[in-house]
Short mmCIF file of C-alpha atoms in Angstrom, two decimals:
data_model
loop_
_atom_site.label_atom_id
_atom_site.label_comp_id
_atom_site.label_asym_id
_atom_site.label_seq_id
_atom_site.Cartn_x
_atom_site.Cartn_y
_atom_site.Cartn_z
CA MET A 1 104.70 100.49 108.39
CA SER A 2 104.89 104.05 109.60
CA VAL A 3 102.16 106.53 108.69
CA LYS A 4 104.77 108.84 107.14
CA TYR A 5 105.30 106.35 104.28
CA ILE A 6 101.62 106.23 103.24
CA PRO A 7 101.88 109.14 100.73
CA ALA A 8 104.94 107.53 99.12
CA VAL A 9 103.17 104.17 98.85
CA VAL A 10 100.12 105.84 97.31
CA VAL A 11 102.32 107.66 94.76
CA VAL A 12 104.14 104.41 93.87
CA MET A 13 100.83 102.57 93.46
CA LEU A 14 99.42 105.35 91.25
CA LEU A 15 102.56 105.36 89.11
CA CYS A 16 102.35 101.56 88.76
CA LEU A 17 98.73 101.86 87.66
CA ALA A 18 99.56 104.70 85.24
CA THR A 19 102.45 102.74 83.72
CA GLY A 20 100.25 99.69 83.23
CA TYR A 21 97.44 101.77 81.76
CA PHE A 22 99.74 103.57 79.32
CA TYR A 23 101.38 100.30 78.29
CA LEU A 24 98.01 98.66 77.59
CA GLN A 25 96.78 101.70 75.64
CA GLU A 26 99.93 102.00 73.58
CA SER A 27 100.16 98.25 72.96
CA SER A 28 96.58 98.07 71.74
CA PHE A 29 97.06 101.10 69.46
CA THR A 30 98.81 99.02 66.81
CA ALA A 31 96.12 96.31 66.71
CA GLY A 32 94.45 96.32 63.31
CA LEU A 33 96.64 99.10 61.89
CA THR A 34 98.50 98.98 58.60
CA VAL A 35 102.26 99.47 58.26
CA THR A 36 103.62 101.51 55.38
CA PRO A 37 106.94 103.19 54.61
CA ALA A 38 107.27 106.93 55.17
CA THR A 39 110.03 109.45 54.58
CA VAL A 40 111.33 111.97 57.12
CA ILE A 41 110.74 115.29 55.37
CA GLY A 42 111.48 117.73 58.18
CA PHE A 43 111.51 118.39 61.88
CA GLY A 44 108.78 119.72 64.15
CA SER A 45 108.69 122.44 66.77
CA LYS A 46 110.66 120.35 69.27
CA ALA A 47 113.37 119.81 66.69
CA ARG A 48 116.70 120.70 68.22
CA LEU A 49 118.58 119.96 71.39
CA SER A 50 122.06 121.49 71.29
CA THR A 51 124.83 120.28 73.52
CA SER A 52 128.53 120.91 73.75
CA VAL A 53 130.91 118.01 74.18
CA ASN A 54 134.59 118.86 74.63
CA GLY A 55 133.97 122.29 73.15
CA GLN A 56 132.22 120.92 70.07
CA ALA A 57 128.59 121.79 69.52
CA SER A 58 126.23 119.07 68.37
CA SER A 59 122.49 118.79 67.97
CA THR A 60 119.91 116.06 68.00
CA ASP A 61 116.77 116.10 65.91
CA LEU A 62 114.01 115.27 68.38
CA GLN A 63 110.74 115.49 66.48
CA PRO A 64 110.63 114.14 62.94
CA VAL A 65 107.85 114.88 60.50
CA ALA A 66 107.31 111.87 58.24
CA GLU A 67 105.17 111.73 55.14
CA PHE A 68 103.48 108.65 53.70
CA GLN A 69 101.13 107.94 50.83
CA TYR A 70 97.80 106.15 51.10
CA ALA A 71 95.10 105.94 48.44
CA GLY A 72 96.79 108.62 46.36
CA THR A 73 96.91 111.15 49.21
CA SER A 74 99.90 112.33 51.26
CA TYR A 75 99.66 112.25 55.04
CA ARG A 76 102.05 113.54 57.67
CA VAL A 77 102.79 112.27 61.12
CA LYS A 78 104.83 114.08 63.78
CA GLY A 79 107.11 112.17 66.08
CA ARG A 80 106.55 112.53 69.78
CA ALA A 81 109.57 110.99 71.42
CA LEU A 82 113.22 111.30 72.25
CA GLY A 83 115.02 111.33 68.90
CA TYR A 84 117.77 108.88 69.84
CA PRO A 85 119.24 107.65 67.60
CA ARG A 86 119.18 110.82 65.58
CA TRP A 87 116.66 111.23 62.77
CA GLN A 88 117.98 112.00 59.30
CA LEU A 89 116.24 113.95 56.54
CA GLY A 90 115.20 111.53 53.81
CA GLU A 91 115.34 108.55 56.17
CA VAL A 92 112.74 105.90 55.38
CA VAL A 93 110.78 104.77 58.43
CA ASP A 94 107.76 102.53 58.92
CA VAL A 95 104.51 104.08 60.08
CA TYR A 96 101.42 102.51 61.66
CA PHE A 97 98.21 104.11 60.40
CA SER A 98 94.49 103.47 60.37
CA GLU A 99 92.96 102.89 56.94
CA GLN A 100 89.69 104.45 58.15
CA ASN A 101 91.50 107.56 59.44
CA PRO A 102 95.02 107.89 57.97
CA HIS A 103 95.62 110.99 60.09
CA GLN A 104 95.77 108.62 63.05
CA ALA A 105 99.35 107.46 62.60
CA ARG A 106 102.49 106.81 64.60
CA ILE A 107 106.09 106.11 63.62
CA LYS A 108 107.04 102.46 64.16
CA ARG A 109 109.87 102.76 66.66
CA TRP A 110 109.84 101.67 70.32
CA ASP A 111 110.27 105.17 71.75
CA GLU A 112 107.51 106.52 69.50
CA LEU A 113 105.07 103.70 70.24
CA TYR A 114 105.62 103.52 74.00
CA PHE A 115 106.45 107.15 74.81
CA HIS A 116 104.01 107.62 77.72
CA SER A 117 104.90 104.20 79.15
CA LEU A 118 108.58 105.16 79.12
CA LEU A 119 107.91 108.48 80.86
CA SER A 120 105.70 106.89 83.48
CA SER A 121 108.28 104.15 84.08
CA ALA A 122 111.02 106.75 84.50
CA PHE A 123 108.96 108.61 87.12
CA LEU A 124 108.23 105.31 88.88
CA ILE A 125 111.92 104.37 88.99
CA LEU A 126 112.92 107.84 90.24
CA THR A 127 110.25 107.72 92.94
CA LEU A 128 111.40 104.28 94.08
CA LEU A 129 115.04 105.41 94.14
CA CYS A 130 114.13 108.46 96.25
CA LEU A 131 112.08 106.30 98.61
CA LEU A 132 114.84 103.71 99.01
CA THR A 133 117.47 106.42 99.49
CA ASN A 134 115.31 108.03 102.17
CA ILE A 135 114.88 104.71 104.00
CA PHE A 136 118.61 103.95 103.73
CA PHE A 137 119.70 107.31 105.17
CA ARG A 138 117.11 107.15 107.97
CA LYS A 139 118.45 103.74 109.01
CA LEU A 140 122.04 104.99 108.70
CA ILE A 141 121.31 108.00 110.94
CA LYS A 142 119.52 105.83 113.53
CA THR A 143 122.48 103.43 113.83
CA LYS A 144 124.95 106.29 114.42
CA ILE A 145 122.94 107.84 117.25
#
């Protein structure tokens, strides 16, 4: 292997480690937590993404704010993920929360639970695609010379 590929290999290895770490952290988060229903009562600061499709404007609600009850007290949890499919006001969702600290909660949906794992995986895939594209074009150029 050429020395010029060492930085790329190091980056790929670090991204693999980061993805594994995030997955283990996010998977273990739900261990021992309680699931309860919550209602989407609003949208957070990252609430809107407007796009125009065929001249028609549309928006996606990205960050829900859900409220749930525990021991006679209301608690809120903000979403942290992508918002696809779109969140609806009044929608009932399940929430993982800690009975010892109900403020420690997360909406029970795959993109909410594994958000950092998904981001890290996306960066890993993009890095691998760039690396493979680089190798492909270098080989293509060498064969034409």
